[in-house]
Amino acid sequence: MTVTISPRTISRTAKSDDTARTREDRERHNRAERARRQAKRQEMDARRDQDLKPSDGGTKAASLPHTDTAVAPARAKKRHYLLLLSFLTLVVAPIVLSGVYLYRHAADQYASHAAFSVQKEEGSSAIEILGGFTQLSGGSTNDTDVINSYILSQELVLNLENSVGLRERFSRVYEVDPVFALAPDATVEDLVAYWNRMLHVSYTNSEGIIELELRAFRPDDAQIILSELISQSTLLINEINQIAREDQIRFARDELDKSVARLKDARVAMSEFRETNRLVDPTVDIQGQMGVINSLEQELASTMIELDLLSVTDGRANPRTDQFRRKITAIETLISNERAKMAAPDETGLTSLVGRYESLLVDTEFATEAYKSALVAYDAALAQAQRQSRYLATHIQPTLASSPEYPRRIMILGFVGSFLLMLWVLGILIAYSLRDRR
């Protein structure tokens, strides 16, 4: 019996053989992979047992139970110990040292508080009533700004050093606390810098109030120094007042001297005019001259009327007619001469004299009024100078502390720790960045 095998059957059989062969290869690969993993786990267990072995030669520690997924534990490396050492050295140790110094060596500091403002008298003075003198009592500089600048200046520090011994009071505890105290041999510049560190000034332009907080190592020292500061500021305000008064009086005196000189010149010119022209008041003379002219004109009119009447009543020649005509001619000549004398073009004319006289009279009257105003202003300036226009108003007198407020140890330690930690982290990041670039 002949068996016939089709090509499709042969192909299916070949595929089945290939599939079985592939499955066997995959199983052999999986068995080899499991064996390799098992060997690796055994090697890791052996290393762990070796690490857990006691250093004194004791019995071998029991192996920890593990599963097939167990991995090797992390081990600290050399760089980890270096990081820990740097943290302890650069962060922890400085904080500990700072705390030891702050709590065992840093001296207590006591604060004294005060507040004041510069006040100026309001209201219109006699000078302000007069036009042109309004700006005498005012200025563009804020007095509070001047005081605020003065209390931080070297001049005040030197004045306090001479009056209350500022250097000695700030260097009392230098042997115990050289960090927060002033060195006894400090220079003037160091003393000024230390003064600006121990004095806290709070000032606002809107309110014009200066608040002060002064620290010292004794409560009475802080109060004494702050009281002397207010006294020195008061002296400065008084000096500013004195300068303002002197300027005010000097200006008023100068104006008075100028007005007196102007009045003298006007009166001298008037006297010279009267002596030269031999006239006390040209207006009176010209009025008299005008009266003469008016009288002549009236006489002329009367004569002309009589001549006309005589001509009408007596048509014949009459000796009186010639007499009236000669009289009219004489009167007209006199009137013409008088008018010419008044309107002479040179300085001898009455009109010219009256013009010069009136000009001198106006100058004299103006000089007189200016003198009166300057005299009133000078008297008002003297009255203004007798009172204090600026003064230092102390709202809070220097206080006496009962407990120390400084140094604020916890806050300082917090700042020191934060700063050192930030520097340490920054250094570590830079070091790792450089290490990764190698």
XYZ file of C-alpha atoms in Angstrom:
438
model
C 0.000 0.000 0.000
C 1.482 3.260 -1.047
C 1.173 6.331 1.272
C 1.146 9.650 -0.442
C 2.324 12.733 1.554
C 1.267 16.062 0.223
C 3.623 19.095 0.157
C 1.374 20.999 2.566
C 1.739 18.210 5.115
C 5.504 18.286 4.703
C 5.553 22.081 5.184
C 3.388 21.868 8.326
C 5.685 19.188 9.740
C 8.779 21.332 9.096
C 7.195 24.299 10.829
C 6.330 22.123 13.842
C 9.969 20.977 14.076
C 11.208 24.593 13.905
C 8.774 25.680 16.609
C 9.858 22.861 18.917
C 13.500 23.709 18.302
C 12.888 27.399 19.102
C 11.050 26.488 22.306
C 13.920 24.294 23.417
C 16.432 27.062 22.768
C 14.350 29.504 24.759
C 14.096 27.108 27.683
C 17.876 26.509 27.639
C 18.433 30.312 27.660
C 16.015 30.793 30.575
C 17.713 28.004 32.578
C 21.112 29.587 31.936
C 19.821 33.018 32.998
C 18.330 31.584 36.223
C 21.583 29.834 36.977
C 23.554 33.064 36.446
C 21.200 34.995 38.754
C 21.413 32.248 41.375
C 25.200 32.401 41.286
C 25.134 36.187 41.612
C 22.798 35.998 44.612
C 25.040 33.429 46.272
C 28.042 35.684 45.721
C 26.193 38.679 47.227
C 25.113 36.553 50.224
C 28.691 35.498 50.761
C 29.845 39.147 50.736
C 27.111 40.193 53.146
C 27.991 37.327 55.498
C 31.597 38.422 55.320
C 30.585 42.024 56.251
C 28.447 40.792 59.158
C 31.219 38.645 60.628
C 32.342 39.952 64.100
C 35.780 41.604 64.186
C 36.882 39.587 67.271
C 36.706 36.251 65.434
C 33.345 35.220 66.848
C 30.914 32.884 65.201
C 29.623 33.748 61.801
C 26.455 35.778 61.887
C 23.362 34.067 60.673
C 22.406 34.834 57.145
C 19.478 37.098 56.764
C 16.484 35.645 55.013
C 16.153 36.837 51.532
C 14.052 36.385 48.538
C 14.883 36.091 44.916
C 14.420 39.912 44.458
C 16.899 40.997 47.232
C 19.586 43.552 46.226
C 22.894 44.498 47.800
C 22.648 47.190 50.577
C 24.146 50.661 49.949
C 27.569 51.258 51.447
C 28.972 54.644 52.530
C 31.842 55.786 50.393
C 34.763 58.062 51.100
C 33.087 61.153 49.658
C 30.135 60.678 51.993
C 32.440 60.830 55.007
C 34.079 63.943 53.530
C 30.668 65.592 53.143
C 29.794 64.812 56.748
C 33.166 66.069 57.947
C 32.822 69.300 55.963
C 29.304 69.862 57.332
C 30.494 69.385 60.896
C 33.533 71.601 60.332
C 31.999 74.425 58.275
C 28.448 74.572 59.663
C 28.011 72.855 63.008
C 31.311 73.902 64.597
C 30.940 77.656 63.809
C 27.358 77.631 65.097
C 28.475 75.931 68.317
C 31.360 78.381 68.748
C 29.050 81.333 68.049
C 26.562 80.049 70.603
C 29.290 79.587 73.209
C 30.536 83.135 72.632
C 27.070 84.694 72.609
C 25.926 83.010 75.809
C 29.189 83.055 77.768
C 31.186 86.097 76.607
C 28.866 88.573 74.828
C 27.937 91.355 77.232
C 24.332 92.438 77.668
C 23.341 95.661 75.943
C 20.667 98.023 77.257
C 18.639 100.300 74.982
C 17.384 103.791 75.747
C 14.594 105.256 73.599
C 13.719 108.891 72.844
C 11.738 110.858 70.272
C 11.705 114.534 69.337
C 10.873 116.914 66.518
C 11.891 120.413 65.465
C 9.004 122.843 65.847
C 8.699 126.309 64.341
C 6.474 129.074 65.605
C 3.583 129.769 63.272
C 1.702 133.005 62.675
C 2.381 136.218 60.819
C 4.995 138.468 62.299
C 5.324 142.197 61.822
C 7.901 141.606 59.111
C 5.602 139.341 57.120
C 2.957 142.070 57.083
C 5.273 144.366 55.155
C 5.591 143.618 51.472
C 9.017 142.603 50.325
C 10.142 141.180 53.672
C 8.185 137.935 53.728
C 11.191 135.705 53.042
C 13.229 136.913 55.987
C 11.982 134.347 58.480
C 11.804 131.322 56.213
C 14.155 128.982 54.373
C 14.152 126.074 51.964
C 16.110 123.706 54.222
C 14.182 121.378 56.489
C 15.451 121.769 60.043
C 14.640 118.153 60.860
C 16.832 116.975 57.997
C 19.665 119.057 59.421
C 19.274 117.468 62.860
C 19.004 113.993 61.361
C 22.283 114.517 59.541
C 23.927 116.067 62.591
C 23.243 113.201 65.007
C 25.131 110.811 62.701
C 28.041 113.148 62.046
C 31.595 113.116 63.363
C 31.112 116.525 64.964
C 28.457 115.200 67.335
C 30.581 112.153 68.171
C 33.515 114.391 69.112
C 31.242 116.624 71.208
C 29.889 113.579 73.058
C 33.417 112.285 73.558
C 34.407 115.567 75.189
C 31.277 115.860 77.331
C 30.403 112.305 78.491
C 33.431 110.192 77.516
C 31.808 108.238 74.709
C 34.858 106.046 73.999
C 35.222 104.968 77.633
C 31.555 104.020 77.974
C 31.570 101.926 74.809
C 34.813 100.087 75.703
C 33.969 99.050 79.281
C 33.654 95.321 78.486
C 36.237 95.090 75.693
C 38.383 92.595 77.612
C 35.429 90.243 77.998
C 33.557 90.978 74.760
C 35.933 92.193 72.032
C 33.381 91.496 69.286
C 30.549 93.776 70.393
C 32.576 96.325 72.405
C 34.710 99.199 71.109
C 38.469 98.953 71.309
C 39.939 101.470 73.791
C 42.491 102.631 71.204
C 39.966 102.992 68.387
C 40.459 105.877 65.971
C 37.951 108.658 65.449
C 36.709 106.997 62.254
C 36.209 103.708 64.118
C 34.367 105.554 66.875
C 32.045 107.195 64.336
C 31.378 103.837 62.641
C 30.694 102.195 66.021
C 28.383 105.105 66.968
C 26.345 104.610 63.800
C 26.089 100.910 64.674
C 24.918 101.464 68.247
C 22.477 104.277 67.379
C 19.341 103.467 65.423
C 17.513 106.469 63.912
C 13.967 106.271 62.589
C 12.872 109.353 60.690
C 10.008 110.091 58.302
C 9.692 113.338 56.350
C 5.902 113.306 56.463
C 5.656 113.372 60.281
C 8.929 115.156 61.006
C 9.552 113.066 64.152
C 12.950 111.529 64.876
C 12.910 108.357 66.998
C 16.191 107.251 68.564
C 17.348 103.974 70.077
C 20.801 103.954 71.657
C 22.500 100.828 73.008
C 25.133 100.689 75.718
C 26.511 98.145 78.151
C 24.917 99.898 81.129
C 21.385 101.268 81.265
C 22.503 104.584 82.810
C 25.184 105.005 80.117
C 22.568 104.726 77.367
C 20.312 107.243 79.087
C 23.141 109.723 79.777
C 24.489 109.576 76.229
C 21.032 109.982 74.703
C 20.238 112.938 76.991
C 23.488 114.607 75.978
C 22.643 113.965 72.317
C 19.364 115.853 72.746
C 21.219 118.678 74.518
C 23.735 118.958 71.679
C 20.897 118.974 69.142
C 19.207 121.758 71.106
C 22.442 123.767 70.978
C 22.539 123.288 67.217
C 18.949 124.523 66.889
C 19.800 127.560 69.019
C 22.813 128.252 66.842
C 20.653 128.029 63.737
C 18.219 130.437 65.385
C 21.025 132.836 66.220
C 22.355 132.785 62.681
C 18.843 133.358 61.313
C 18.311 136.243 63.714
C 21.591 137.879 62.821
C 20.868 137.544 59.114
C 17.397 138.927 59.618
C 18.569 141.921 61.651
C 21.516 142.560 59.325
C 19.247 142.622 56.298
C 16.808 145.006 57.997
C 19.676 147.213 59.163
C 21.137 147.333 55.653
C 17.776 148.344 54.233
C 17.415 151.023 56.918
C 20.894 152.385 56.184
C 20.131 152.521 52.468
C 16.841 154.344 53.071
C 18.547 156.855 55.388
C 21.255 157.546 52.813
C 18.623 157.961 50.079
C 16.624 160.379 52.224
C 19.744 162.397 53.014
C 20.652 162.670 49.344
C 17.120 163.795 48.442
C 17.079 166.483 51.109
C 20.573 167.701 50.181
C 19.489 167.996 46.531
C 16.425 169.972 47.606
C 18.547 172.336 49.716
C 21.010 172.904 46.874
C 18.125 173.665 44.522
C 16.707 176.301 46.886
C 20.081 177.904 47.491
C 20.956 178.039 43.817
C 17.642 179.490 42.644
C 16.887 181.436 45.844
C 13.447 179.971 45.923
C 11.802 178.167 48.746
C 8.854 176.901 46.711
C 8.720 177.710 42.961
C 5.063 176.782 42.866
C 4.263 179.775 45.067
C 6.272 182.067 42.801
C 4.615 180.782 39.689
C 1.220 181.247 41.277
C 2.143 184.879 42.009
C 3.396 185.319 38.456
C 0.152 183.935 37.129
C -1.722 186.375 39.350
C 0.239 189.308 37.843
C -0.518 188.100 34.321
C -4.172 187.691 35.178
C -4.283 191.241 36.570
C -2.600 192.632 33.445
C -5.022 190.797 31.222
C -7.944 192.185 33.173
C -6.464 195.711 32.872
C -5.912 195.161 29.161
C -9.495 194.085 28.666
C -10.815 197.108 30.566
C -8.649 199.524 28.587
C -9.708 198.021 25.277
C -13.360 198.367 26.283
C -12.894 202.023 27.175
C -11.116 202.617 23.847
C -13.997 201.085 21.956
C -16.546 203.150 23.827
C -14.584 206.342 23.227
C -14.341 205.576 19.506
C -18.102 205.018 19.255
C -19.146 208.145 21.156
C -16.585 210.524 19.711
C -15.795 209.942 16.117
C -13.389 212.858 16.031
C -9.749 212.606 16.927
C -9.323 212.647 20.627
C -6.083 212.823 22.586
C -7.485 210.200 24.987
C -7.710 207.705 22.146
C -3.954 207.823 21.627
C -3.465 207.524 25.360
C -5.590 204.346 25.530
C -3.742 202.880 22.585
C -0.360 203.492 24.230
C -1.680 201.977 27.445
C -2.890 198.850 25.595
C 0.494 198.487 23.912
C 2.292 198.793 27.256
C 0.032 196.214 28.922
C 0.477 193.736 26.040
C 4.249 194.179 26.296
C 4.162 193.477 30.024
C 2.025 190.386 29.518
C 4.344 189.130 26.788
C 7.391 189.671 28.996
C 5.811 187.888 31.933
C 4.820 184.934 29.785
C 8.280 184.801 28.242
C 9.802 184.812 31.704
C 7.659 181.848 32.777
C 8.294 179.826 29.597
C 12.010 180.581 29.242
C 13.804 177.662 27.516
C 16.780 177.770 29.882
C 16.842 176.714 33.559
C 15.852 180.216 34.700
C 12.307 179.737 33.521
C 9.709 179.263 36.201
C 8.215 176.262 34.392
C 11.598 174.519 34.296
C 12.217 175.374 37.930
C 8.853 173.998 38.933
C 9.554 170.752 37.031
C 12.898 170.293 38.759
C 11.374 171.152 42.103
C 8.530 168.669 41.717
C 11.016 165.922 40.727
C 13.092 166.624 43.820
C 9.935 166.755 45.905
C 8.833 163.299 44.648
C 12.276 161.856 45.386
C 12.172 163.307 48.872
C 8.689 161.955 49.587
C 9.611 158.495 48.250
C 12.804 158.447 50.313
C 10.811 159.479 53.372
C 8.264 156.672 52.910
C 11.045 154.133 52.271
C 12.768 155.285 55.434
C 9.576 154.860 57.444
C 9.024 151.333 56.075
C 12.646 150.339 56.715
C 12.463 151.695 60.250
C 9.293 149.697 60.955
C 10.885 146.569 59.449
C 13.995 147.029 61.552
C 11.948 147.392 64.720
C 9.956 144.288 63.755
C 13.173 142.347 63.083
C 14.463 143.275 66.519
C 11.197 142.130 68.059
C 11.299 138.883 66.056
C 14.860 138.226 67.193
C 13.831 138.419 70.828
C 11.812 135.214 70.588
C 12.875 131.674 69.679
C 11.377 130.799 66.302
C 12.676 127.180 66.304
C 12.883 124.807 69.224
C 13.428 121.115 69.891
C 10.248 119.447 71.175
C 11.108 116.194 72.994
C 8.053 113.921 72.910
C 9.721 110.968 74.664
C 12.463 111.655 77.186
C 15.422 109.199 77.222
C 14.261 106.049 78.971
C 16.168 103.941 81.513
C 16.181 100.236 80.595
C 15.510 97.608 83.257
C 16.477 94.546 81.210
C 18.862 93.975 78.293
C 17.432 93.835 74.789
C 20.643 93.061 72.917
C 22.417 91.116 71.586
C 19.576 89.056 70.195
C 21.345 85.745 70.476
C 18.754 83.449 68.904
C 18.358 85.695 65.887
C 22.133 85.986 65.440
C 22.539 82.224 65.662
C 19.752 81.781 63.119
C 21.440 84.198 60.716
C 24.835 82.550 61.216
C 23.413 79.056 60.708
C 21.438 80.022 57.616
C 24.405 81.800 56.073
C 26.860 78.964 56.765
C 24.395 76.337 55.531
C 23.817 78.277 52.348
C 27.564 78.600 51.751
C 28.107 74.912 52.470
C 25.352 73.797 50.091
C 26.669 76.159 47.427
C 30.188 74.789 47.852
C 28.972 71.187 47.618
C 27.017 71.938 44.458
C 30.054 73.589 42.888
C 32.284 70.655 43.883
C 29.916 68.054 42.412
C 29.511 70.132 39.270
C 33.287 70.232 38.776
C 33.533 66.493 39.539
C 30.898 65.604 36.927
C 32.744 67.567 34.252
C 35.910 65.529 34.567
